[in-house]
């Protein structure tokens, strides 16, 4: 389905909500010669409309990480916004789907207007399940759920999370982030680590999950999860970075009247 012949007037802004199995993508951000979510979407937009649109996403998910509710936006002259969903899904690969397309005000920015981001990290405890192995991290050991829940409390609030980043870009001057909630729960044979924050540093969710995982295995004292947020981090071993496949961006949340929260946005997610 092509939109290249549809009526065009003024440029308008379109918001897309997309989902993807990140296994075979090299993350969100476009990279020359690599299969990425952003690059695949941009090419699909070009094919159906003839427009070389600038596509901006709310979160730069890691290579191999997944999303159920990634949000992005672009400007277009195509009038029929509702047609984007069908047109793009007609040509997108099966591991990437557009869930919704809608008109938004010109002031809307998928990254800078986001109120917070909700990620889930899944750990399968027990026998490897071939139907879930692409979406969970696996361990054969039983984890101490109570200890993980106690440790998670240290991660809530506004702190300096430099010890929890996988790689700090030289351009990043401020490593203080605000975590609205961090919870750990058991769901049959899985442990779910749910993290809601305004923004994240690169690899931060996976290292936070790694710290809680080590606590669950009895390899790290509970208090060290909090020590890593203070000056004591200089004398504390950094947590393991868990595999990206267990991480999923569940939802980007916006207020009723989205406004620019540029100070809360991070280009390192």
mmCIF file of C-alpha atoms in Angstrom:
data_model
loop_
_atom_site.group_PDB
_atom_site.id
_atom_site.type_symbol
_atom_site.label_atom_id
_atom_site.label_comp_id
_atom_site.label_asym_id
_atom_site.label_seq_id
_atom_site.Cartn_x
_atom_site.Cartn_y
_atom_site.Cartn_z
ATOM 1 C CA UNK A 1 0.000 0.000 0.000
ATOM 2 C CA UNK A 2 1.484 3.350 -1.076
ATOM 3 C CA UNK A 3 0.666 6.779 0.325
ATOM 4 C CA UNK A 4 2.786 8.641 -2.222
ATOM 5 C CA UNK A 5 -0.287 9.617 -4.290
ATOM 6 C CA UNK A 6 -2.525 10.684 -1.396
ATOM 7 C CA UNK A 7 -3.530 14.353 -0.947
ATOM 8 C CA UNK A 8 -0.931 16.596 0.674
ATOM 9 C CA UNK A 9 -1.296 19.973 2.344
ATOM 10 C CA UNK A 10 0.498 21.310 5.381
ATOM 11 C CA UNK A 11 3.034 19.226 7.259
ATOM 12 C CA UNK A 12 1.634 17.424 10.278
ATOM 13 C CA UNK A 13 3.174 15.434 13.103
ATOM 14 C CA UNK A 14 2.378 11.739 13.463
ATOM 15 C CA UNK A 15 2.926 9.667 16.596
ATOM 16 C CA UNK A 16 3.551 5.939 16.203
ATOM 17 C CA UNK A 17 3.406 3.323 18.944
ATOM 18 C CA UNK A 18 5.442 0.297 17.903
ATOM 19 C CA UNK A 19 6.363 -3.145 19.227
ATOM 20 C CA UNK A 20 9.299 -5.330 18.260
ATOM 21 C CA UNK A 21 11.187 -8.497 19.032
ATOM 22 C CA UNK A 22 14.661 -7.016 19.369
ATOM 23 C CA UNK A 23 16.571 -10.288 18.937
ATOM 24 C CA UNK A 24 17.657 -9.610 15.372
ATOM 25 C CA UNK A 25 17.926 -5.812 15.635
ATOM 26 C CA UNK A 26 21.059 -3.904 16.585
ATOM 27 C CA UNK A 27 19.040 -1.705 18.896
ATOM 28 C CA UNK A 28 16.797 1.265 18.155
ATOM 29 C CA UNK A 29 19.228 3.880 16.821
ATOM 30 C CA UNK A 30 20.021 3.875 13.103
ATOM 31 C CA UNK A 31 23.546 2.698 12.236
ATOM 32 C CA UNK A 32 25.101 2.464 8.808
ATOM 33 C CA UNK A 33 25.128 -1.117 7.560
ATOM 34 C CA UNK A 34 23.212 -2.441 10.587
ATOM 35 C CA UNK A 35 19.631 -3.654 10.952
ATOM 36 C CA UNK A 36 18.044 -1.319 13.501
ATOM 37 C CA UNK A 37 14.467 -0.484 14.456
ATOM 38 C CA UNK A 38 14.774 3.210 13.637
ATOM 39 C CA UNK A 39 16.456 2.505 10.320
ATOM 40 C CA UNK A 40 13.859 -0.096 9.333
ATOM 41 C CA UNK A 41 10.973 2.256 10.156
ATOM 42 C CA UNK A 42 12.548 5.188 8.303
ATOM 43 C CA UNK A 43 12.971 3.056 5.186
ATOM 44 C CA UNK A 44 9.361 1.861 5.426
ATOM 45 C CA UNK A 45 8.134 5.471 5.675
ATOM 46 C CA UNK A 46 10.209 6.384 2.629
ATOM 47 C CA UNK A 47 8.836 3.456 0.640
ATOM 48 C CA UNK A 48 5.171 4.198 1.324
ATOM 49 C CA UNK A 49 5.273 8.005 1.091
ATOM 50 C CA UNK A 50 8.418 8.974 -0.789
ATOM 51 C CA UNK A 51 9.401 11.158 2.181
ATOM 52 C CA UNK A 52 12.798 11.042 3.866
ATOM 53 C CA UNK A 53 11.359 11.699 7.318
ATOM 54 C CA UNK A 54 13.289 12.405 10.476
ATOM 55 C CA UNK A 55 12.098 9.795 12.963
ATOM 56 C CA UNK A 56 12.679 10.410 16.672
ATOM 57 C CA UNK A 57 12.081 7.778 19.348
ATOM 58 C CA UNK A 58 11.297 8.036 23.044
ATOM 59 C CA UNK A 59 13.957 5.515 24.093
ATOM 60 C CA UNK A 60 17.094 4.070 22.522
ATOM 61 C CA UNK A 61 16.697 0.417 23.391
ATOM 62 C CA UNK A 62 19.808 -1.766 23.449
ATOM 63 C CA UNK A 63 20.782 -4.269 20.806
ATOM 64 C CA UNK A 64 18.696 -7.382 21.510
ATOM 65 C CA UNK A 65 16.222 -5.643 23.842
ATOM 66 C CA UNK A 66 12.511 -5.664 23.069
ATOM 67 C CA UNK A 67 9.605 -3.222 23.181
ATOM 68 C CA UNK A 68 5.862 -3.514 23.591
ATOM 69 C CA UNK A 69 5.223 0.233 23.690
ATOM 70 C CA UNK A 70 8.013 2.219 22.038
ATOM 71 C CA UNK A 71 6.846 5.647 20.842
ATOM 72 C CA UNK A 72 8.253 7.700 17.981
ATOM 73 C CA UNK A 73 7.180 10.663 15.864
ATOM 74 C CA UNK A 74 7.822 12.190 12.457
ATOM 75 C CA UNK A 75 6.510 15.009 10.272
ATOM 76 C CA UNK A 76 4.704 14.312 7.013
ATOM 77 C CA UNK A 77 2.595 15.960 4.327
ATOM 78 C CA UNK A 78 0.368 12.883 3.984
ATOM 79 C CA UNK A 79 -3.118 13.756 5.251
ATOM 80 C CA UNK A 80 -4.639 10.369 6.095
ATOM 81 C CA UNK A 81 -2.892 9.635 9.383
ATOM 82 C CA UNK A 82 -5.020 6.541 10.027
ATOM 83 C CA UNK A 83 -3.593 4.934 6.864
ATOM 84 C CA UNK A 84 -0.030 4.850 8.209
ATOM 85 C CA UNK A 85 -0.681 1.827 10.421
ATOM 86 C CA UNK A 86 -1.836 -0.412 7.577
ATOM 87 C CA UNK A 87 0.605 0.983 5.009
ATOM 88 C CA UNK A 88 3.659 0.470 7.208
ATOM 89 C CA UNK A 89 2.626 -2.948 8.521
ATOM 90 C CA UNK A 90 2.128 -4.135 4.941
ATOM 91 C CA UNK A 91 5.871 -3.868 4.316
ATOM 92 C CA UNK A 92 7.503 -4.055 7.748
ATOM 93 C CA UNK A 93 9.155 -7.346 8.801
ATOM 94 C CA UNK A 94 7.192 -9.635 11.093
ATOM 95 C CA UNK A 95 9.363 -8.806 14.129
ATOM 96 C CA UNK A 96 8.344 -5.119 13.987
ATOM 97 C CA UNK A 97 4.747 -3.859 14.117
ATOM 98 C CA UNK A 98 3.049 -0.473 14.293
ATOM 99 C CA UNK A 99 0.324 -0.706 16.948
ATOM 100 C CA UNK A 100 -1.153 2.786 16.633
ATOM 101 C CA UNK A 101 -0.778 5.930 14.508
ATOM 102 C CA UNK A 102 -2.271 9.262 15.469
ATOM 103 C CA UNK A 103 -2.062 12.995 14.811
ATOM 104 C CA UNK A 104 -0.386 15.010 17.564
ATOM 105 C CA UNK A 105 0.319 18.735 18.024
ATOM 106 C CA UNK A 106 3.478 20.134 16.451
ATOM 107 C CA UNK A 107 4.862 20.685 19.963
ATOM 108 C CA UNK A 108 4.720 16.970 20.785
ATOM 109 C CA UNK A 109 8.099 15.246 21.058
ATOM 110 C CA UNK A 110 8.153 11.522 21.798
ATOM 111 C CA UNK A 111 11.341 11.798 23.875
ATOM 112 C CA UNK A 112 11.139 15.193 25.515
ATOM 113 C CA UNK A 113 7.417 15.097 26.365
ATOM 114 C CA UNK A 114 7.614 11.694 28.060
ATOM 115 C CA UNK A 115 6.670 11.727 31.737
ATOM 116 C CA UNK A 116 8.383 8.423 32.464
ATOM 117 C CA UNK A 117 9.400 5.082 30.968
ATOM 118 C CA UNK A 118 8.445 1.620 32.200
ATOM 119 C CA UNK A 119 10.848 -1.290 31.652
ATOM 120 C CA UNK A 120 10.577 -4.908 32.747
ATOM 121 C CA UNK A 121 13.454 -7.365 33.139
ATOM 122 C CA UNK A 122 12.468 -11.048 33.177
ATOM 123 C CA UNK A 123 14.556 -13.838 34.724
ATOM 124 C CA UNK A 124 13.514 -17.461 34.196
ATOM 125 C CA UNK A 125 14.478 -19.667 37.142
ATOM 126 C CA UNK A 126 14.684 -23.312 36.155
ATOM 127 C CA UNK A 127 14.476 -25.296 32.935
ATOM 128 C CA UNK A 128 15.129 -23.413 29.699
ATOM 129 C CA UNK A 129 11.900 -22.857 27.785
ATOM 130 C CA UNK A 130 12.406 -22.741 23.983
ATOM 131 C CA UNK A 131 9.262 -20.616 23.630
ATOM 132 C CA UNK A 132 10.550 -17.952 26.020
ATOM 133 C CA UNK A 133 14.313 -18.091 25.620
ATOM 134 C CA UNK A 134 14.407 -15.064 23.285
ATOM 135 C CA UNK A 135 12.694 -12.898 25.919
ATOM 136 C CA UNK A 136 14.133 -13.955 29.290
ATOM 137 C CA UNK A 137 17.483 -14.231 31.004
ATOM 138 C CA UNK A 138 17.961 -17.687 32.501
ATOM 139 C CA UNK A 139 19.377 -19.134 35.694
ATOM 140 C CA UNK A 140 19.269 -22.635 37.130
ATOM 141 C CA UNK A 141 19.484 -21.317 40.695
ATOM 142 C CA UNK A 142 16.603 -20.326 42.930
ATOM 143 C CA UNK A 143 16.764 -16.624 43.793
ATOM 144 C CA UNK A 144 16.071 -15.042 47.185
ATOM 145 C CA UNK A 145 13.030 -12.941 46.294
ATOM 146 C CA UNK A 146 12.802 -11.200 49.674
ATOM 147 C CA UNK A 147 16.439 -10.089 49.556
ATOM 148 C CA UNK A 148 15.958 -8.732 46.021
ATOM 149 C CA UNK A 149 12.867 -6.811 47.127
ATOM 150 C CA UNK A 150 14.747 -5.254 50.033
ATOM 151 C CA UNK A 151 17.654 -4.268 47.794
ATOM 152 C CA UNK A 152 15.324 -2.726 45.200
ATOM 153 C CA UNK A 153 14.223 -0.096 47.740
ATOM 154 C CA UNK A 154 17.683 1.503 47.583
ATOM 155 C CA UNK A 155 17.235 2.204 43.870
ATOM 156 C CA UNK A 156 14.084 4.322 44.210
ATOM 157 C CA UNK A 157 14.406 8.112 44.137
ATOM 158 C CA UNK A 158 16.802 10.658 42.683
ATOM 159 C CA UNK A 159 20.420 9.484 42.834
ATOM 160 C CA UNK A 160 23.719 9.561 40.973
ATOM 161 C CA UNK A 161 23.592 6.331 38.948
ATOM 162 C CA UNK A 162 27.037 6.536 37.334
ATOM 163 C CA UNK A 163 27.976 3.173 38.891
ATOM 164 C CA UNK A 164 24.996 1.593 37.148
ATOM 165 C CA UNK A 165 25.802 2.673 33.623
ATOM 166 C CA UNK A 166 27.384 0.239 31.191
ATOM 167 C CA UNK A 167 29.309 2.907 29.297
ATOM 168 C CA UNK A 168 29.329 6.637 30.014
ATOM 169 C CA UNK A 169 29.425 8.865 26.942
ATOM 170 C CA UNK A 170 31.928 11.757 27.370
ATOM 171 C CA UNK A 171 29.155 14.213 26.483
ATOM 172 C CA UNK A 172 27.061 13.163 29.500
ATOM 173 C CA UNK A 173 27.722 15.604 32.332
ATOM 174 C CA UNK A 174 24.815 14.776 34.635
ATOM 175 C CA UNK A 175 24.400 11.188 35.844
ATOM 176 C CA UNK A 176 21.608 11.922 38.321
ATOM 177 C CA UNK A 177 18.370 10.166 37.404
ATOM 178 C CA UNK A 178 14.975 9.832 39.084
ATOM 179 C CA UNK A 179 13.544 6.331 39.560
ATOM 180 C CA UNK A 180 9.833 6.500 40.359
ATOM 181 C CA UNK A 181 9.594 2.829 41.343
ATOM 182 C CA UNK A 182 11.670 -0.363 41.322
ATOM 183 C CA UNK A 183 9.874 -3.581 42.253
ATOM 184 C CA UNK A 184 10.655 -7.299 42.194
ATOM 185 C CA UNK A 185 7.931 -9.942 41.976
ATOM 186 C CA UNK A 186 7.536 -13.677 41.350
ATOM 187 C CA UNK A 187 5.354 -14.947 38.505
ATOM 188 C CA UNK A 188 5.392 -18.748 38.464
ATOM 189 C CA UNK A 189 8.933 -19.659 37.398
ATOM 190 C CA UNK A 190 9.922 -16.085 36.512
ATOM 191 C CA UNK A 191 11.246 -13.134 38.498
ATOM 192 C CA UNK A 192 10.126 -9.753 37.132
ATOM 193 C CA UNK A 193 12.081 -6.592 37.864
ATOM 194 C CA UNK A 194 9.911 -3.577 37.009
ATOM 195 C CA UNK A 195 11.604 -0.188 36.745
ATOM 196 C CA UNK A 196 9.864 3.144 36.147
ATOM 197 C CA UNK A 197 12.025 6.233 35.716
ATOM 198 C CA UNK A 198 12.070 9.591 34.000
ATOM 199 C CA UNK A 199 15.220 8.721 32.041
ATOM 200 C CA UNK A 200 18.111 6.265 32.079
ATOM 201 C CA UNK A 201 21.819 6.095 31.359
ATOM 202 C CA UNK A 202 23.153 3.663 28.790
ATOM 203 C CA UNK A 203 22.794 0.076 29.972
ATOM 204 C CA UNK A 204 21.472 1.273 33.327
ATOM 205 C CA UNK A 205 18.440 -1.024 33.572
ATOM 206 C CA UNK A 206 20.532 -4.115 32.818
ATOM 207 C CA UNK A 207 23.135 -3.265 35.462
ATOM 208 C CA UNK A 208 20.433 -2.461 38.018
ATOM 209 C CA UNK A 209 18.848 -5.831 37.253
ATOM 210 C CA UNK A 210 22.315 -7.380 37.511
ATOM 211 C CA UNK A 211 22.833 -5.982 41.010
ATOM 212 C CA UNK A 212 19.486 -7.376 42.169
ATOM 213 C CA UNK A 213 20.252 -10.707 40.482
ATOM 214 C CA UNK A 214 23.540 -10.952 42.413
ATOM 215 C CA UNK A 215 21.703 -10.197 45.651
ATOM 216 C CA UNK A 216 19.207 -12.928 44.815
ATOM 217 C CA UNK A 217 22.022 -15.426 44.311
ATOM 218 C CA UNK A 218 23.671 -14.423 47.594
ATOM 219 C CA UNK A 219 26.700 -13.012 45.785
ATOM 220 C CA UNK A 220 26.197 -9.389 46.900
ATOM 221 C CA UNK A 221 25.083 -7.968 50.268
ATOM 222 C CA UNK A 222 21.826 -6.025 50.135
ATOM 223 C CA UNK A 223 23.422 -2.790 51.359
ATOM 224 C CA UNK A 224 25.885 -2.679 48.449
ATOM 225 C CA UNK A 225 23.039 -1.879 46.045
ATOM 226 C CA UNK A 226 22.695 1.405 47.942
ATOM 227 C CA UNK A 227 26.449 1.855 48.417
ATOM 228 C CA UNK A 228 26.832 2.064 44.636
ATOM 229 C CA UNK A 229 24.750 5.267 44.712
ATOM 230 C CA UNK A 230 27.128 6.997 47.147
ATOM 231 C CA UNK A 231 30.830 7.743 47.455
ATOM 232 C CA UNK A 232 31.252 4.141 48.648
ATOM 233 C CA UNK A 233 30.925 3.040 45.004
ATOM 234 C CA UNK A 234 34.673 3.624 44.576
ATOM 235 C CA UNK A 235 35.299 0.663 46.855
ATOM 236 C CA UNK A 236 32.454 -1.546 45.639
ATOM 237 C CA UNK A 237 32.598 -4.037 42.782
ATOM 238 C CA UNK A 238 30.341 -3.060 39.881
ATOM 239 C CA UNK A 239 27.333 -5.305 39.221
ATOM 240 C CA UNK A 240 27.148 -7.651 36.260
ATOM 241 C CA UNK A 241 25.324 -6.400 33.159
ATOM 242 C CA UNK A 242 22.564 -8.909 32.389
ATOM 243 C CA UNK A 243 21.824 -9.941 28.768
ATOM 244 C CA UNK A 244 19.670 -7.544 26.747
ATOM 245 C CA UNK A 245 17.210 -10.274 25.744
ATOM 246 C CA UNK A 246 15.507 -10.172 29.156
ATOM 247 C CA UNK A 247 14.717 -6.453 28.887
ATOM 248 C CA UNK A 248 11.486 -5.052 27.457
ATOM 249 C CA UNK A 249 10.300 -1.456 27.155
ATOM 250 C CA UNK A 250 6.699 -1.856 28.271
ATOM 251 C CA UNK A 251 5.351 1.667 28.015
ATOM 252 C CA UNK A 252 6.173 5.339 27.556
ATOM 253 C CA UNK A 253 3.838 7.461 29.646
ATOM 254 C CA UNK A 254 2.720 11.001 28.854
ATOM 255 C CA UNK A 255 0.578 13.472 30.760
ATOM 256 C CA UNK A 256 -2.882 14.478 29.595
ATOM 257 C CA UNK A 257 -1.332 17.609 28.107
ATOM 258 C CA UNK A 258 2.216 16.541 27.144
ATOM 259 C CA UNK A 259 4.835 19.227 27.659
ATOM 260 C CA UNK A 260 8.532 19.412 26.965
ATOM 261 C CA UNK A 261 10.463 17.729 29.795
ATOM 262 C CA UNK A 262 13.815 18.153 28.109
ATOM 263 C CA UNK A 263 15.670 18.300 31.410
ATOM 264 C CA UNK A 264 14.401 14.778 32.221
ATOM 265 C CA UNK A 265 15.248 13.236 28.858
ATOM 266 C CA UNK A 266 18.369 11.223 28.170
ATOM 267 C CA UNK A 267 20.079 10.430 24.906
ATOM 268 C CA UNK A 268 21.905 7.508 26.501
ATOM 269 C CA UNK A 269 19.079 5.040 26.943
#
